[in-house]
C-alpha positions as a Markdown table, in Angstrom:
| # | Residue | x | y | z |
|---|---|---|---|---|
| 1 | Met | 9.2 | 20.9 | -9.3 |
| 2 | Lys | 12.2 | 18.9 | -8.1 |
| 3 | Ile | 12.6 | 15.0 | -8.2 |
| 4 | Glu | 16.1 | 13.3 | -6.3 |
| 5 | Asn | 16.5 | 9.9 | -5.8 |
| 6 | Ile | 17.1 | 9.2 | -1.8 |
| 7 | Lys | 18.1 | 6.6 | 0.7 |
| 8 | Ile | 16.3 | 6.4 | 3.5 |
| 9 | Thr | 18.0 | 4.5 | 6.7 |
| 10 | Cys | 15.5 | 2.3 | 9.2 |
| 11 | His | 15.8 | 2.1 | 12.8 |
| 12 | Asp | 17.6 | -1.5 | 12.3 |
| 13 | Gly | 20.3 | -0.1 | 9.7 |
| 14 | Phe | 17.9 | -1.7 | 6.7 |
| 15 | Val | 18.6 | 1.3 | 3.5 |
| 16 | Leu | 15.6 | 1.6 | 1.3 |
| 17 | Ala | 15.5 | 3.1 | -1.9 |
| 18 | Ala | 12.7 | 6.1 | -2.1 |
| 19 | Thr | 12.4 | 9.1 | -4.6 |
| 20 | Leu | 11.4 | 12.9 | -3.6 |
| 21 | Tyr | 8.9 | 15.0 | -5.0 |
| 22 | Ile | 9.6 | 18.8 | -4.5 |
| 23 | Pro | 7.0 | 21.1 | -5.2 |
| 24 | Gln | 7.0 | 24.8 | -6.2 |
| 25 | Lys | 5.5 | 25.6 | -2.9 |
| 26 | Leu | 4.0 | 23.3 | -0.4 |
| 27 | Lys | 0.8 | 22.6 | 0.7 |
| 28 | Ala | 1.4 | 19.7 | 2.8 |
| 29 | Ala | 2.8 | 16.2 | 2.5 |
| 30 | Val | 2.8 | 12.5 | 1.1 |
| 31 | Ile | 3.4 | 9.2 | 1.7 |
| 32 | Ile | 2.6 | 6.6 | -1.2 |
| 33 | Gly | 2.8 | 3.3 | 0.6 |
| 34 | Thr | 3.4 | 0.7 | -2.1 |
| 35 | Ala | 0.9 | -2.5 | -2.9 |
| 36 | Thr | 2.7 | -5.7 | -2.4 |
| 37 | Gly | 5.7 | -6.6 | -4.9 |
| 38 | Ile | 5.1 | -2.9 | -6.2 |
| 39 | Lys | 8.1 | -0.6 | -6.9 |
| 40 | Arg | 7.7 | 2.9 | -6.5 |
| 41 | Gly | 8.2 | 3.5 | -9.9 |
| 42 | Phe | 4.5 | 2.7 | -10.9 |
| 43 | Tyr | 3.5 | 5.6 | -9.2 |
| 44 | His | 5.9 | 8.2 | -11.1 |
| 45 | Ser | 3.0 | 10.1 | -13.0 |
| 46 | Phe | 0.9 | 10.3 | -9.7 |
| 47 | Ala | 3.4 | 11.3 | -7.4 |
| 48 | Ser | 4.6 | 13.9 | -9.8 |
| 49 | Tyr | 0.6 | 14.9 | -10.4 |
| 50 | Leu | 0.9 | 15.1 | -6.2 |
| 51 | Ala | 3.5 | 17.4 | -6.4 |
| 52 | Glu | 2.4 | 19.8 | -9.1 |
| 53 | Asn | -0.3 | 20.6 | -6.9 |
| 54 | Gly | 1.4 | 21.4 | -3.9 |
| 55 | Tyr | 2.2 | 18.6 | -2.3 |
| 56 | Gly | 5.7 | 16.9 | -1.4 |
| 57 | Val | 6.1 | 13.4 | -2.1 |
| 58 | Ile | 8.1 | 10.7 | -0.9 |
| 59 | Ser | 7.8 | 7.1 | -3.0 |
| 60 | Tyr | 9.9 | 4.2 | -1.9 |
| 61 | Asp | 11.0 | 0.6 | -2.4 |
| 62 | Asn | 10.3 | -1.8 | 0.3 |
| 63 | Arg | 12.6 | -3.3 | 1.9 |
| 64 | Cys | 13.9 | -6.6 | -0.6 |
| 65 | Ile | 10.9 | -5.2 | -3.3 |
| 66 | Gly | 12.9 | -3.3 | -6.6 |
| 67 | Asp | 16.1 | -0.8 | -5.6 |
| 68 | Ser | 15.5 | -1.8 | -2.2 |
| 69 | Ile | 17.3 | -5.3 | -2.4 |
| 70 | Gln | 20.2 | -5.4 | -1.1 |
| 71 | Asn | 22.4 | -8.7 | -3.0 |
| 72 | Asn | 19.8 | -11.6 | -2.0 |
| 73 | Ile | 16.4 | -10.9 | -2.3 |
| 74 | Asn | 16.0 | -12.4 | 1.3 |
| 75 | Asn | 18.7 | -10.6 | 2.4 |
| 76 | Gly | 17.0 | -8.0 | 4.9 |
| 77 | Asn | 14.8 | -9.4 | 7.0 |
| 78 | Ala | 11.7 | -8.5 | 5.0 |
| 79 | Ser | 7.9 | -9.6 | 5.9 |
| 80 | Leu | 4.8 | -7.6 | 5.3 |
| 81 | Ile | 5.5 | -6.8 | 9.7 |
| 82 | Thr | 8.6 | -5.2 | 8.7 |
| 83 | Trp | 7.1 | -3.3 | 5.8 |
| 84 | Gly | 5.0 | -1.8 | 8.5 |
| 85 | Ser | 7.1 | -1.4 | 11.2 |
| 86 | Leu | 10.1 | -0.9 | 10.3 |
| 87 | Asp | 10.6 | 0.8 | 6.6 |
| 88 | Met | 7.0 | 3.2 | 6.8 |
| 89 | Pro | 8.2 | 4.6 | 9.9 |
| 90 | Ala | 11.3 | 5.2 | 8.6 |
| 91 | Val | 9.9 | 6.8 | 5.5 |
| 92 | Met | 7.5 | 9.3 | 7.7 |
| 93 | Glu | 10.3 | 9.8 | 10.1 |
| 94 | Lys | 12.2 | 11.3 | 5.9 |
| 95 | Leu | 8.9 | 12.5 | 5.5 |
| 96 | Lys | 8.8 | 14.9 | 8.3 |
| 97 | Met | 12.4 | 16.5 | 7.8 |
| 98 | Ser | 12.5 | 16.7 | 4.2 |
| 99 | Phe | 9.0 | 19.1 | 4.3 |
| 100 | Pro | 8.8 | 20.5 | 8.5 |
| 101 | Asn | 5.6 | 22.1 | 9.8 |
| 102 | Thr | 2.8 | 21.0 | 7.6 |
| 103 | Lys | 0.7 | 18.5 | 7.7 |
| 104 | Tyr | 1.5 | 14.4 | 7.4 |
| 105 | His | -0.9 | 12.0 | 4.3 |
| 106 | Ile | -0.4 | 8.5 | 3.5 |
| 107 | Leu | -1.8 | 7.2 | 0.1 |
| 108 | Gly | -1.9 | 3.6 | 0.7 |
| 109 | His | -2.3 | 1.3 | -2.9 |
| 110 | Ser | -3.4 | -2.4 | -1.6 |
| 111 | Ala | -0.6 | -3.4 | 1.3 |
| 112 | Gly | 0.1 | 0.3 | 1.7 |
| 113 | Gly | -2.5 | 1.0 | 3.4 |
| 114 | Gln | -3.0 | -2.3 | 5.3 |
| 115 | Leu | -0.1 | -2.0 | 7.3 |
| 116 | Ile | -0.2 | 1.5 | 8.9 |
| 117 | Gly | -1.4 | -0.2 | 12.0 |
| 118 | Leu | 2.2 | -1.1 | 12.3 |
| 119 | Met | 3.6 | 2.7 | 12.7 |
| 120 | Pro | 4.6 | 3.5 | 16.1 |
| 121 | Asn | 4.8 | 6.8 | 14.8 |
| 122 | Tyr | 1.0 | 6.4 | 12.9 |
| 123 | Lys | 0.5 | 9.8 | 15.3 |
| 124 | Asp | 1.9 | 12.1 | 12.4 |
| 125 | Ile | -0.5 | 10.8 | 9.6 |
| 126 | Ala | -3.2 | 14.0 | 10.2 |
| 127 | Ser | -5.6 | 11.4 | 7.1 |
| 128 | Val | -5.3 | 8.1 | 4.8 |
| 129 | Phe | -6.0 | 8.0 | 1.5 |
| 130 | Asn | -6.5 | 4.3 | 0.6 |
| 131 | Ile | -6.7 | 2.4 | -2.7 |
| 132 | Ala | -8.2 | -0.9 | -3.3 |
| 133 | Cys | -7.2 | -1.5 | -0.1 |
| 134 | Ser | -9.0 | -4.2 | 2.2 |
| 135 | Ser | -8.2 | -7.7 | 3.4 |
| 136 | Gly | -7.8 | -9.4 | -0.2 |
| 137 | Ser | -9.9 | -12.5 | 1.5 |
| 138 | Val | -10.2 | -15.2 | -0.9 |
| 139 | Arg | -13.7 | -16.2 | 0.3 |
| 140 | Asn | -15.0 | -13.3 | -0.3 |
| 141 | Met | -13.9 | -13.5 | -4.2 |
| 142 | Lys | -16.4 | -14.1 | -6.6 |
| 143 | Met | -15.8 | -17.1 | -9.9 |
| 144 | Pro | -14.1 | -17.3 | -11.4 |
| 145 | Tyr | -11.4 | -15.0 | -10.1 |
| 146 | Arg | -11.8 | -16.8 | -6.6 |
| 147 | Leu | -10.4 | -19.9 | -8.2 |
| 148 | Lys | -7.2 | -18.2 | -10.0 |
| 149 | Ala | -6.3 | -17.1 | -6.5 |
| 150 | Ile | -6.6 | -19.9 | -4.8 |
| 151 | Phe | -4.4 | -21.3 | -6.8 |
| 152 | Phe | -2.1 | -18.6 | -6.5 |
| 153 | Met | -2.0 | -18.5 | -2.8 |
| 154 | Arg | -2.1 | -21.7 | -1.8 |
| 155 | Val | -0.3 | -23.5 | -4.6 |
| 156 | Phe | 2.3 | -21.4 | -6.5 |
| 157 | Ile | 3.6 | -19.4 | -3.8 |
| 158 | Pro | 4.6 | -22.2 | -1.4 |
| 159 | Leu | 5.4 | -24.5 | -4.3 |
| 160 | Asn | 7.4 | -21.1 | -5.2 |
| 161 | Val | 8.8 | -20.9 | -1.5 |
| 162 | Leu | 9.7 | -24.7 | -1.5 |
| 163 | Phe | 11.9 | -24.8 | -4.4 |
| 164 | Phe | 13.2 | -21.1 | -5.4 |
| 165 | Asn | 13.1 | -19.2 | -1.3 |
| 166 | Lys | 11.2 | -16.8 | -2.7 |
| 167 | Ser | 7.8 | -16.4 | -4.9 |
| 168 | Asn | 8.3 | -15.7 | -8.4 |
| 169 | Ser | 4.9 | -13.3 | -8.3 |
| 170 | Gln | 6.5 | -12.0 | -12.2 |
| 171 | Trp | 5.3 | -14.8 | -14.0 |
| 172 | Leu | 1.9 | -14.3 | -13.0 |
| 173 | Gly | 2.1 | -10.8 | -13.3 |
| 174 | Met | 1.9 | -9.8 | -9.9 |
| 175 | Gly | 4.6 | -7.3 | -9.3 |
| 176 | Glu | 8.0 | -7.8 | -8.4 |
| 177 | Pro | 9.5 | -11.5 | -7.0 |
| 178 | Leu | 8.5 | -12.0 | -3.1 |
| 179 | Pro | 11.1 | -12.3 | -0.3 |
| 180 | Lys | 9.5 | -15.9 | 1.0 |
| 181 | His | 8.6 | -14.4 | 4.2 |
| 182 | Val | 6.9 | -11.6 | 2.3 |
| 183 | Ala | 4.9 | -14.5 | 0.9 |
| 184 | Lys | 3.8 | -16.9 | 3.1 |
| 185 | Gln | 2.2 | -14.0 | 5.5 |
| 186 | Trp | 0.7 | -12.9 | 2.4 |
| 187 | Ala | -0.5 | -16.0 | 1.6 |
| 188 | Lys | -1.5 | -16.8 | 5.2 |
| 189 | Trp | -3.5 | -13.7 | 6.0 |
| 190 | Cys | -5.2 | -13.4 | 2.2 |
| 191 | Asn | -6.9 | -17.1 | 3.4 |
| 192 | Gly | -7.6 | -15.6 | 6.6 |
| 193 | Val | -10.1 | -13.1 | 7.6 |
| 194 | Gly | -9.4 | -9.3 | 8.2 |
| 195 | Tyr | -5.9 | -9.8 | 6.7 |
| 196 | Ile | -3.2 | -9.0 | 9.1 |
| 197 | Ala | -5.7 | -9.8 | 12.2 |
| 198 | Thr | -5.4 | -13.2 | 11.4 |
| 199 | Asp | -1.7 | -13.2 | 13.0 |
| 200 | Phe | -2.9 | -10.9 | 16.5 |
| 201 | Gly | -1.3 | -12.3 | 18.9 |
| 202 | Lys | 0.9 | -14.4 | 17.1 |
| 203 | Ala | 3.7 | -13.2 | 14.8 |
| 204 | Val | 2.1 | -9.1 | 15.0 |
| 205 | Lys | 3.3 | -9.2 | 19.3 |
| 206 | Thr | 2.7 | -5.1 | 19.1 |
| 207 | His | 0.4 | -3.1 | 16.9 |
| 208 | Tyr | -2.4 | 0.1 | 16.8 |
| 209 | Tyr | -4.8 | -0.7 | 14.5 |
| 210 | Asn | -7.3 | -0.4 | 17.7 |
| 211 | Glu | -5.8 | 3.7 | 18.5 |
| 212 | Ile | -6.3 | 4.8 | 15.2 |
| 213 | Asn | -9.2 | 6.9 | 14.8 |
| 214 | Ile | -7.7 | 9.4 | 12.0 |
| 215 | Pro | -9.7 | 10.6 | 8.9 |
| 216 | Ala | -9.4 | 7.8 | 5.9 |
| 217 | Gln | -11.1 | 7.1 | 2.3 |
| 218 | Trp | -11.2 | 4.3 | 0.8 |
| 219 | Ile | -11.8 | 4.1 | -2.6 |
| 220 | Tyr | -12.3 | 1.3 | -5.0 |
| 221 | Ala | -13.5 | 0.1 | -8.1 |
| 222 | Thr | -16.4 | -1.8 | -8.5 |
| 223 | Asp | -14.4 | -4.2 | -11.6 |
| 224 | Asp | -11.4 | -4.8 | -8.8 |
| 225 | Asp | -11.8 | -8.8 | -7.7 |
| 226 | Ile | -9.7 | -8.5 | -5.0 |
| 227 | Ala | -10.5 | -5.3 | -3.3 |
| 228 | Asn | -14.1 | -5.9 | -3.6 |
| 229 | Glu | -16.9 | -4.4 | -1.0 |
| 230 | Asn | -17.2 | -7.2 | 1.2 |
| 231 | Asn | -13.3 | -7.1 | 1.8 |
| 232 | Val | -12.8 | -3.3 | 1.8 |
| 233 | Lys | -15.2 | -3.9 | 5.0 |
| 234 | Asp | -13.1 | -6.4 | 6.0 |
| 235 | Met | -10.3 | -4.3 | 6.6 |
| 236 | Ile | -12.2 | -1.6 | 7.6 |
| 237 | Arg | -13.2 | -3.8 | 10.7 |
| 238 | Val | -9.3 | -4.4 | 12.0 |
| 239 | Phe | -9.1 | -0.3 | 12.0 |
| 240 | Pro | -12.4 | -0.1 | 14.5 |
| 241 | Asn | -11.7 | 3.6 | 15.5 |
| 242 | Met | -11.1 | 4.9 | 12.4 |
| 243 | Lys | -13.1 | 7.5 | 10.4 |
| 244 | Ala | -13.7 | 5.6 | 7.5 |
| 245 | Glu | -15.4 | 6.7 | 4.3 |
| 246 | Ile | -16.1 | 4.5 | 1.3 |
| 247 | Ile | -16.5 | 5.4 | -2.1 |
| 248 | Ala | -17.2 | 2.9 | -5.1 |
| 249 | Leu | -15.8 | 3.9 | -8.3 |
| 250 | Asn | -17.7 | 2.3 | -12.1 |
| 251 | Pro | -15.6 | 2.5 | -14.7 |
| 252 | Lys | -18.3 | 3.5 | -17.0 |
| 253 | Asp | -19.1 | 6.4 | -14.8 |
| 254 | Tyr | -15.9 | 8.3 | -15.9 |
| 255 | Asn | -15.9 | 6.8 | -19.8 |
| 256 | Leu | -12.6 | 3.9 | -18.5 |
| 257 | Ser | -12.6 | 0.2 | -19.7 |
| 258 | Glu | -11.4 | -1.0 | -16.2 |
| 259 | Ile | -9.9 | 0.3 | -13.1 |
| 260 | Gly | -9.1 | -3.0 | -11.3 |
| 261 | His | -6.8 | -3.2 | -9.0 |
| 262 | Met | -4.1 | -1.1 | -10.4 |
| 263 | Lys | -6.1 | 1.1 | -13.3 |
| 264 | Phe | -6.3 | 4.0 | -11.0 |
| 265 | Phe | -2.7 | 5.2 | -10.9 |
| 266 | Ser | -2.3 | 5.3 | -14.7 |
| 267 | Thr | -2.4 | 7.8 | -17.1 |
| 268 | Lys | -5.6 | 7.5 | -18.2 |
| 269 | Ser | -7.0 | 7.1 | -15.2 |
| 270 | Lys | -6.2 | 10.8 | -14.6 |
| 271 | Gln | -9.6 | 12.2 | -14.1 |
| 272 | Leu | -9.5 | 10.6 | -10.9 |
| 273 | Trp | -6.1 | 11.6 | -9.4 |
| 274 | Ser | -8.0 | 14.8 | -8.0 |
| 275 | Leu | -10.1 | 13.0 | -5.5 |
| 276 | Ala | -7.4 | 12.4 | -3.3 |
| 277 | Ile | -6.3 | 16.1 | -4.0 |
| 278 | Glu | -9.4 | 17.0 | -3.0 |
| 279 | Trp | -9.5 | 14.4 | 0.2 |
| 280 | Phe | -6.0 | 16.1 | 1.3 |
| 281 | Glu | -7.3 | 19.8 | 1.0 |
| 282 | Lys | -10.3 | 18.5 | 3.7 |
| 283 | Asn | -7.9 | 17.3 | 5.7 |
| 284 | Thr | -4.6 | 19.9 | 5.9 |
| 285 | Lys | -6.5 | 23.0 | 6.8 |
């Protein structure tokens, strides 16, 4: 396996930092779509595992996150919409150039799976494997976590945007600082129904959610306070023609203390990673 740090230029000229994982013998290729405010390095062990099993991989930092910050966190028109409509399509084109003549899959973690419907080149995707991907609707969360989510979305984010022109999500252990428009959309969509569907016909003028009919496996953990069963189904409804399968993982069944929203990618959860390989192999034939 070979690993290279690369740059990817989006349609609007913005340059993303990314990492390319090149297997010795290629089976297919995968984009790792990151969760909101999570840097690509978080997925390094998992990406390496995919490459060791024959899958070419690109992981990347969304614009204005991690190594994709250019001078200022708000310098790049960053929003959840541009992450899906500009960043993800550019990464897909780079994946095709790096690994030509093969099948292409997306592994979406949270936002990385939510935003696929904004990609104009979605037809290049053979299948989707989503982890902890849901609408994140606050109304579907259980107490007491729901109170924490209400505070974060309705108090913490608005005050941070007002006083700092960004959301200091890292203060609460919620990933990297978020550009102001990302934070505002995140709060708005999680307070709505169907996440991005909250802005259909408003901020979201063009999308492909109704057209996507590719096979997708949606994995969530029973101890995930955010991507619970109701929120996963709420997000799937935004993809009305997607061939979706839902699998719930109970940590106890795998002798794990927790999986939650983030721990699928922990090396402690490595026994779960074969689920992705099995899915990609099934949809690469």
